[in-house]
Coordinates of C-alpha atoms and ligand atoms in Angstrom, one line a residue:
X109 CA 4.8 3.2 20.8
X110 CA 1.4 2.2 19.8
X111 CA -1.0 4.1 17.7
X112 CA -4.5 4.0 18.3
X113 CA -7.3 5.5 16.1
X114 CA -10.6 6.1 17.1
X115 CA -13.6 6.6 15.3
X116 CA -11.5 9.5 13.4
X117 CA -13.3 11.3 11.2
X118 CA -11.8 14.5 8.8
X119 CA -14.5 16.5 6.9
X120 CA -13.6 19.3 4.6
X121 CA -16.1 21.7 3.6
X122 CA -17.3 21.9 -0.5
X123 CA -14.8 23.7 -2.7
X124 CA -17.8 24.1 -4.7
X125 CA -19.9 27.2 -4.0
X126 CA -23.1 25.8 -5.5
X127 CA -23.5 22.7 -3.4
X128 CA -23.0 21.9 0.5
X129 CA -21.9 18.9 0.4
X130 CA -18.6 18.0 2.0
X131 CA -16.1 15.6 1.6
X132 CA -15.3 13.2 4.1
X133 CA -11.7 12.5 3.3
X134 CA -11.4 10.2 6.1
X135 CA -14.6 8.0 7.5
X136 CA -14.6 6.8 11.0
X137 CA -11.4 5.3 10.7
X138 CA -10.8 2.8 14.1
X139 CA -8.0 1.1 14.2
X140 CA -4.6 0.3 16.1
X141 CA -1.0 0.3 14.5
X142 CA 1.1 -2.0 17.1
X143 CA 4.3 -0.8 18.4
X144 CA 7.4 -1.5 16.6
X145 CA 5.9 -2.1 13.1
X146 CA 6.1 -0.6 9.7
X147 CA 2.0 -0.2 8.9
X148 CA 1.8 0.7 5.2
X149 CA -1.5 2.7 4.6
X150 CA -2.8 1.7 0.8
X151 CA -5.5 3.3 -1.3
X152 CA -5.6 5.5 -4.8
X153 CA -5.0 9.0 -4.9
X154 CA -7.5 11.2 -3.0
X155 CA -9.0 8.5 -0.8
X156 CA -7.3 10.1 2.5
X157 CA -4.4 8.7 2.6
X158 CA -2.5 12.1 3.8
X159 CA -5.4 13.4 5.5
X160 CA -5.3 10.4 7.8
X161 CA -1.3 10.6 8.2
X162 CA -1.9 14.6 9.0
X163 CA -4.6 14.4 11.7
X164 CA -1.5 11.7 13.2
X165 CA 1.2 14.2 13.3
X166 CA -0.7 16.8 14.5
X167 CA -0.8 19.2 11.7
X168 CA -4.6 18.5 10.6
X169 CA -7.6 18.2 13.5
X170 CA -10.0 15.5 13.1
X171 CA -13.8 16.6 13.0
X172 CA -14.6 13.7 15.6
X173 CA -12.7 10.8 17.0
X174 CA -9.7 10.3 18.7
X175 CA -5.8 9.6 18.4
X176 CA -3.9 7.4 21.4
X177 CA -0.1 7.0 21.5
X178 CA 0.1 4.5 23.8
X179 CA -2.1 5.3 26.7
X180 CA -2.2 8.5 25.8
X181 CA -4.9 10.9 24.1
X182 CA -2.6 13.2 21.6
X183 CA -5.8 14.3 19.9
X184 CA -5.5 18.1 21.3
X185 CA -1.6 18.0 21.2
X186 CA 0.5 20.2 18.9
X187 CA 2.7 18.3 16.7
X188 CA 5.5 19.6 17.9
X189 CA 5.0 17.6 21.2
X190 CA 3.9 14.6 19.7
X191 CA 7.0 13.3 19.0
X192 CA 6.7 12.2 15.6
X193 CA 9.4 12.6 12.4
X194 CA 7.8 13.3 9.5
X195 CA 8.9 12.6 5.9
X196 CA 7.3 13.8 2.5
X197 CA 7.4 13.0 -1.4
X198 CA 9.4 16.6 -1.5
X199 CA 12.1 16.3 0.5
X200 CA 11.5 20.0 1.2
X201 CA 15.5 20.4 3.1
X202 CA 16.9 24.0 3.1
X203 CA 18.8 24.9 0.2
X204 CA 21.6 27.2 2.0
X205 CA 22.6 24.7 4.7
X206 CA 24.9 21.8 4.7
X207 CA 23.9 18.1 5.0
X208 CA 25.2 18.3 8.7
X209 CA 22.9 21.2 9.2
X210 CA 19.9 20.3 7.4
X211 CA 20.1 17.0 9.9
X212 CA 20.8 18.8 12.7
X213 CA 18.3 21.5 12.4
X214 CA 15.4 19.9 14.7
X215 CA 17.9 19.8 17.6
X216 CA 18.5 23.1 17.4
X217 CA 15.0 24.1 19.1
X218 CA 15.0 21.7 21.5
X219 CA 14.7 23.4 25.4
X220 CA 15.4 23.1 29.0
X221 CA 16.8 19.4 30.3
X222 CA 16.7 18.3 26.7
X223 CA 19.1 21.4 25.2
X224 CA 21.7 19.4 23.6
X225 CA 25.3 21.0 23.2
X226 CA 27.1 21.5 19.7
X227 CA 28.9 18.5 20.2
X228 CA 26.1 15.9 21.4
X229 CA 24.3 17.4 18.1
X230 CA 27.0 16.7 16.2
X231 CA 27.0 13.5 16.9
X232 CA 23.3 12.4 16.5
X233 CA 23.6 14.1 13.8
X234 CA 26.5 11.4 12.4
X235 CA 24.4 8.5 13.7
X236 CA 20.6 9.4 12.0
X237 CA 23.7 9.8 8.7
X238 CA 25.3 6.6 8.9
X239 CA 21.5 5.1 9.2
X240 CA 20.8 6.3 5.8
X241 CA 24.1 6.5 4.4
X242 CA 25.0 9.3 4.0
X243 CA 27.9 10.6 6.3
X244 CA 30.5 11.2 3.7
X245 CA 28.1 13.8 2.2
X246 CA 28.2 15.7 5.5
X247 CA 29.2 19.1 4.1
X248 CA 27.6 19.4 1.1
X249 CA 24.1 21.5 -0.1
X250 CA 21.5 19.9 -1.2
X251 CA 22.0 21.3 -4.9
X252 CA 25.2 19.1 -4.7
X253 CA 23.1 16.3 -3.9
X254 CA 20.9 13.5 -6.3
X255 CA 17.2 12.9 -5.7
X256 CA 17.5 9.9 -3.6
X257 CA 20.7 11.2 -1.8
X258 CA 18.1 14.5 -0.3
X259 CA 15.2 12.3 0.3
X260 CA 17.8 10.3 2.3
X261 CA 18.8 13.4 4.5
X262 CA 15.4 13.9 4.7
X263 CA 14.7 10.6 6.3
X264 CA 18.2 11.3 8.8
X265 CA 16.0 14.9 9.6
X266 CA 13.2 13.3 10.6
X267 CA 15.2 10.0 12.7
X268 CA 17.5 12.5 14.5
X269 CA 15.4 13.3 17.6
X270 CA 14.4 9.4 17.7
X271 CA 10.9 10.3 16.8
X272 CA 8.2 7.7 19.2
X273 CA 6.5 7.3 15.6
X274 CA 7.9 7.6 12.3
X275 CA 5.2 9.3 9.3
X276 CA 5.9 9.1 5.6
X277 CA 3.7 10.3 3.1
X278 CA 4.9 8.7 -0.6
X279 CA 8.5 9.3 0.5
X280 CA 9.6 7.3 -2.8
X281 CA 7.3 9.0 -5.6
X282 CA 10.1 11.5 -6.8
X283 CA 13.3 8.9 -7.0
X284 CA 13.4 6.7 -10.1
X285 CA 12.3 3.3 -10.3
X286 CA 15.8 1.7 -9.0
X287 CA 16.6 4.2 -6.2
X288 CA 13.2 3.7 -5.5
X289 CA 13.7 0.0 -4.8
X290 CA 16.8 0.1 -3.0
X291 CA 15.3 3.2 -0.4
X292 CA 12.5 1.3 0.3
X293 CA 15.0 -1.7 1.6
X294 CA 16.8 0.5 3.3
X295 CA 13.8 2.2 4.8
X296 CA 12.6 -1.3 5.8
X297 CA 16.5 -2.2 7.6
X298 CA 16.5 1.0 9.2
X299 CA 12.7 0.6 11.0
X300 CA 14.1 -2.9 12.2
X301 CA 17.1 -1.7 13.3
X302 CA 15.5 1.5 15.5
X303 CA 12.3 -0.3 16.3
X304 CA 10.1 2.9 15.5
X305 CA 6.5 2.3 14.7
X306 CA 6.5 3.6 10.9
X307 CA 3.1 4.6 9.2
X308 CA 4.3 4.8 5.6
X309 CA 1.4 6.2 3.0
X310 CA 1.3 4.8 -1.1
X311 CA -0.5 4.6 -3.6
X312 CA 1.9 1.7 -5.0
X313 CA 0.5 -1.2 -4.1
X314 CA 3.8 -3.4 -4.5
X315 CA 5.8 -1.1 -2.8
X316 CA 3.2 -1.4 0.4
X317 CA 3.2 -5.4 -0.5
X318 CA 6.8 -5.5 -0.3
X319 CA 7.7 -2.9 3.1
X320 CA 4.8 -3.8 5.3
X321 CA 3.9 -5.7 8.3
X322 CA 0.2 -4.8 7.9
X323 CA -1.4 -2.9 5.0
X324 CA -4.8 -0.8 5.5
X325 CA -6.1 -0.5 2.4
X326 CA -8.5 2.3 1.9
X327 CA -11.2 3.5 -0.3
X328 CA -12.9 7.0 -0.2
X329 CA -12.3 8.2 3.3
X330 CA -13.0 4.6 4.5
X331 CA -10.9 1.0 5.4
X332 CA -12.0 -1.5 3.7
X333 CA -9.8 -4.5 4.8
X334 CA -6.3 -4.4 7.0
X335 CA -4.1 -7.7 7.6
X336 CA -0.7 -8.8 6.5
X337 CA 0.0 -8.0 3.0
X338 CA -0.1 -11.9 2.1
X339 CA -3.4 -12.1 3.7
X340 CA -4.9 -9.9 2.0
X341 CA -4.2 -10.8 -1.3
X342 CA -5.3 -14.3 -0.7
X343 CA -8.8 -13.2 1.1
X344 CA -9.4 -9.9 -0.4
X345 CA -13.2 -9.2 1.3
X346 CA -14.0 -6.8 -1.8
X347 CA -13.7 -6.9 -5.4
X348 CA -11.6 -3.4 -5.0
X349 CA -9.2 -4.6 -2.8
X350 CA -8.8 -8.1 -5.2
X351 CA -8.5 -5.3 -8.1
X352 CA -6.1 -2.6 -6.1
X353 CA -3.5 -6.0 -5.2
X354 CA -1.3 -7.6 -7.6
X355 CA 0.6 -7.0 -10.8
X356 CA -0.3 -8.1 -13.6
X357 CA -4.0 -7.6 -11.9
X358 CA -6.3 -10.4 -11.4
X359 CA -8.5 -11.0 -14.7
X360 CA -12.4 -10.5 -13.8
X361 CA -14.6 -12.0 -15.6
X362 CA -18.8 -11.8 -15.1
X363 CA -20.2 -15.2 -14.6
X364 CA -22.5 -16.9 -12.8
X365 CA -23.4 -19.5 -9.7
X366 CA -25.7 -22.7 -10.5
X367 CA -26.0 -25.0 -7.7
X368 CA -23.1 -25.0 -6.0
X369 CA -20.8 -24.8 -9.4
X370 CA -19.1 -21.2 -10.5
X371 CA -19.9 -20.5 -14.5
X372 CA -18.3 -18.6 -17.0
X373 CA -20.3 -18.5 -19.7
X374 CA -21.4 -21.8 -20.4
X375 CA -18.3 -23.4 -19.4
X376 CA -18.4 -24.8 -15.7
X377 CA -15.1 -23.4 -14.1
X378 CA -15.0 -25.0 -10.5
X379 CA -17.4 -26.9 -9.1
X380 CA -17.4 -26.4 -5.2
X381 CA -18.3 -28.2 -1.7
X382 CA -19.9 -25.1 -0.1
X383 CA -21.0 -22.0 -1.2
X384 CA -22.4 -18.9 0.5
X385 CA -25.4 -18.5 -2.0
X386 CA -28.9 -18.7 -1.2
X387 CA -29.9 -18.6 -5.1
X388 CA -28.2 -19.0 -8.4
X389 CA -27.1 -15.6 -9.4
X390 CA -24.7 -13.9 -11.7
X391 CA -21.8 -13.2 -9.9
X392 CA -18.0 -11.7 -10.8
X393 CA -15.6 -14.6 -10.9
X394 CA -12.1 -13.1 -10.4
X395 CA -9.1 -15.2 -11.5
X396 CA -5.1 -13.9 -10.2
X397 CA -2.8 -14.6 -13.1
X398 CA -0.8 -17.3 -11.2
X399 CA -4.6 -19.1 -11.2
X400 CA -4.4 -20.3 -14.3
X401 CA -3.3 -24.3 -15.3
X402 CA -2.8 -24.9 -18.9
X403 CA -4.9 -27.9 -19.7
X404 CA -5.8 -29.3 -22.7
X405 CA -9.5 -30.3 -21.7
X406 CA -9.5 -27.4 -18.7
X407 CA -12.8 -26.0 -18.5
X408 CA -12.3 -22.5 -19.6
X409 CA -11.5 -22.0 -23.4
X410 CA -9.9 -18.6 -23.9
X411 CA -9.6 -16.6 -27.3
X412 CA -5.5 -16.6 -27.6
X413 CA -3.7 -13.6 -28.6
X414 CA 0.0 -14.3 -27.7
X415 CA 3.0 -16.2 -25.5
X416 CA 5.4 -13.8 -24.4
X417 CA 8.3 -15.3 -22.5
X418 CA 9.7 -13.8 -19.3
X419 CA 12.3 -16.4 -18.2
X420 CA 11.0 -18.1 -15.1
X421 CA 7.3 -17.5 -16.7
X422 CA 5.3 -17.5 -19.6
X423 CA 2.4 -15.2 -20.0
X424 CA -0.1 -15.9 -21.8
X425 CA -2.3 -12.8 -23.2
X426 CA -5.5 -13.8 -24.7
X427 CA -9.4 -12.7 -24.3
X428 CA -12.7 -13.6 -23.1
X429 CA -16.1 -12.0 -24.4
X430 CA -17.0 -12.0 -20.6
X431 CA -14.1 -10.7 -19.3
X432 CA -13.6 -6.8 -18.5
X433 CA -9.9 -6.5 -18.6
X434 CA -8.7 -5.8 -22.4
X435 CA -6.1 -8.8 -22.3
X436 CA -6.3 -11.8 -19.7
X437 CA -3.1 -12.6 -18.3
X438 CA -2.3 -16.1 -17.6
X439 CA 1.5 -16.7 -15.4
X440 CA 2.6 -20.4 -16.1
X441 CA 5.5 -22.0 -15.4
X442 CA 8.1 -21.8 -18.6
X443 CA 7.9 -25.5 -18.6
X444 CA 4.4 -25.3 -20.4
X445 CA 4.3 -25.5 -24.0
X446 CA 1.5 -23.6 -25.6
X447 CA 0.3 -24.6 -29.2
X448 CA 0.8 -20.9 -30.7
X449 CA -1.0 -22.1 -33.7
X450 CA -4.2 -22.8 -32.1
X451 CA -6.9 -20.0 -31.7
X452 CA -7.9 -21.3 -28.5
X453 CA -5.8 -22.0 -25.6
X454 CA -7.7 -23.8 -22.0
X455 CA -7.1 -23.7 -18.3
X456 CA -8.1 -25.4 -15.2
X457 CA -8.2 -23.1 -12.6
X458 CA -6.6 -23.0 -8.6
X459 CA -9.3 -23.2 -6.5
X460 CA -7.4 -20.7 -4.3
X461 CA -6.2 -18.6 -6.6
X462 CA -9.8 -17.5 -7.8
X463 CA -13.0 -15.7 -5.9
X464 CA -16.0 -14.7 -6.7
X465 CA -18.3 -11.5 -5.6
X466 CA -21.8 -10.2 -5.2
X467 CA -22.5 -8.3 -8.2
X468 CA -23.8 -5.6 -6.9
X469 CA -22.1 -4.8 -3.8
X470 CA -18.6 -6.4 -4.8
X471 CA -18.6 -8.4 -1.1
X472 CA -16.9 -11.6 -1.8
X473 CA -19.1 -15.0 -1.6
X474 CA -17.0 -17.6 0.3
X475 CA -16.7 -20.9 -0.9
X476 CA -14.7 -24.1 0.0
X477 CA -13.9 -27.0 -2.5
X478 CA -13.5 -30.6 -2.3
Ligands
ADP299 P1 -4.6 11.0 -0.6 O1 -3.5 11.4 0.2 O2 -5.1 9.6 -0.4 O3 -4.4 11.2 -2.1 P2 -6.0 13.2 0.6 O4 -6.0 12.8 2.1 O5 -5.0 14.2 0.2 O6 -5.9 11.9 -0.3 O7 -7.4 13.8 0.2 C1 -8.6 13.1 0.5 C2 -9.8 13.9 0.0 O8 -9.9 15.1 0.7 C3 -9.7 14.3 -1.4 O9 -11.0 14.2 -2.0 C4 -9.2 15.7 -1.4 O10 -9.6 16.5 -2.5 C5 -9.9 16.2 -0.1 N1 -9.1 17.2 0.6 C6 -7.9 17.1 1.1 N2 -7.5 18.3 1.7 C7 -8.5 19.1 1.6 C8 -8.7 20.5 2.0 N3 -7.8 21.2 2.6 N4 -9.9 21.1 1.7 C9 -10.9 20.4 1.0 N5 -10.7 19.1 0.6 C10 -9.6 18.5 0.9
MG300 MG1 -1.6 12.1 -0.4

């Protein structure tokens, strides 16, 4: 089942008595989540992340716009006939019932030609458990269970009644870092394996990296850029979304555009074919860690701080007077040697790995090389 947004918009009036102005916690937000895919929905905390995921199930009304699934306008349905399963970062299951009850609870309700008997529950009930892995733990209470074995019942709650979309709102954020790995492979087999359109909401920008077809990565109520996760590291359109993507994060530095070559400083850092630049301007030049080649007469001469060694890689930490992270972090192949003795250390840089942006607005200024 397809998901359509259109021109949604959610406004909350001011919590603060003195001034009227509102928040917009999600900004005209148009856009269509295809069926079958896992869409992973991308932004720091507060910019309307659950807001959006809310007006979608139904249990928030949008100010103005619209919500499709498939052909059809939910936007004035109750959740409860939308169809969706819903999953949150408190796994929120009732204390006093089993596992098997717990699962089985959203069956219970269900009326007329759709009435399931105790034995039909019983047994969707064992399939949404095997899905997550759980059905040995059929008969216990939650209390008996570990973090990531309730968020997992959770997730067999909200897959029982074969929901036509699948919501999850930082599902993860309460298991610990390992569990937190290995549920969010799981999650990812088990939305192949049913085929549900999934709309899963982070803040973790690696763990939407890793999970999704498409990201939409958002900003203050607004999209700023959606595409497939790869995509959008490579061609962030923003200086945000280059900053929200990747670990260690890409190492921006202010500089500057003379002709058609990209400055740092004084030192001339890429010289380019084509350039979307009327004038020579300062500009941010943003450089990912895996942009970096050590070169003994590279153009850009960092201050170096230290090597640390991380197996496949080397990092290199060091510092630039122009650059606004505290310590530049340089990825190169362990192969490299780097002279630890030496102040200094220099790069050339991968055309593709670096961009650079209007200083002002943060918009990114295309350029092609030779
Ligand atoms: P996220 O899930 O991305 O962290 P939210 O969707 O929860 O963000 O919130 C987006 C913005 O809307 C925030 O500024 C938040 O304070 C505001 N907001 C959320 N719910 C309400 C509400 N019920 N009343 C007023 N403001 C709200
Ligand atoms: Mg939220």
């Amino acid at each position: 089942m397809k998901v359509v947004l259109e021109h949604l918009t959610k406004r909350f009036p001011s919590r603060n008595k003195k001034s009227n102005e509102e928040v917009i916690a999600a900004n005209d937000l148009t856009f269509e989540i295809p069926d079958g895919k896992l869409i992973g929905l991308l932004g720091p905390s507060g910019c309307g992340k659950s807001t959006t995921l809310n007006m979608i199930s139904g249990l928030l009304k949008p100010t103005e716009g619209k919500i499709f699934f498939g052909e059809d306008d939910v936007t004035d349905l109750p959740a409860e006939h939308r169809g969706v399963g819903l999953v949150f970062q408190s796994y929120a299951l009732y204390p006093h019932l089993t596992v098997r009850q717990n699962i089985t609870f959203p069956l219970e309700n269900l009326k007329g030609d759709k009435k399931l008997t105790k034995e039909q529950m019983a047994e969707k009930a064992l399939e949404a458990a095997k899905l997550v892995q759980i059905d040995q733990l059929m008969d216990r209470k939650p209390s008996e269970l570990s973090g990531g074995q309730q968020q997992r019942v959770a997730i067999a709650r909200a897959l029982v009644k074969m929901p036509k979309v699948l919501l999850l709102d930082e599902p993860l954020s309460n298991l610990d870092a390992r569990l937190r790995l290995q549920t969010r492979e799981e999650l990812r087999r088990i939305q192949r394996e049913t085929g549900i359109t999934t709309i899963f909401v982070t803040h973790d920008q690696e763990e939407a990296m890793s999970i999704s077809d498409s990201i939409v990565v958002m900003k203050d109520g607004l999209v700023h850029q959606i595409g497939k996760p790869q995509e959008v590291y490579d061609n962030p359109v923003n200086l945000f979304v280059a900053k929200f993507l990747g670990t260690p994060p890409i190492n921006v530095f202010q500089g500057s555009v003379r002709g058609k070559d990209i400055y740092i400083g004084e030192e001339k850092v890429l010289e380019t074919n084509s350039l979307q630049l009327s004038n020579d301007s300062d500009v941010v030049v943003a450089v990912r860690p895996e942009g970096f080649l050590l070169d003994e007469n590279g153009p850009l001469t960092l201050n170096l701080d230290r090597v640390e060694v991380m197996g496949r890689d080397i990092s290199v930490v060091s510092t630039h007077p122009d650059c606004e992270n505290a310590s530049i972090r340089s990825i190169i192949d362990s192969d490299n040697e780097v002279n630890t003795d030496s102040k200094t250390v220099r790069f050339s840089l991968k055309p593709k790995k670096m961009h650079i942006f209007n200083k002002e607005t943060g918009e990114r200024i295309p350029f092609t090389v030779k």
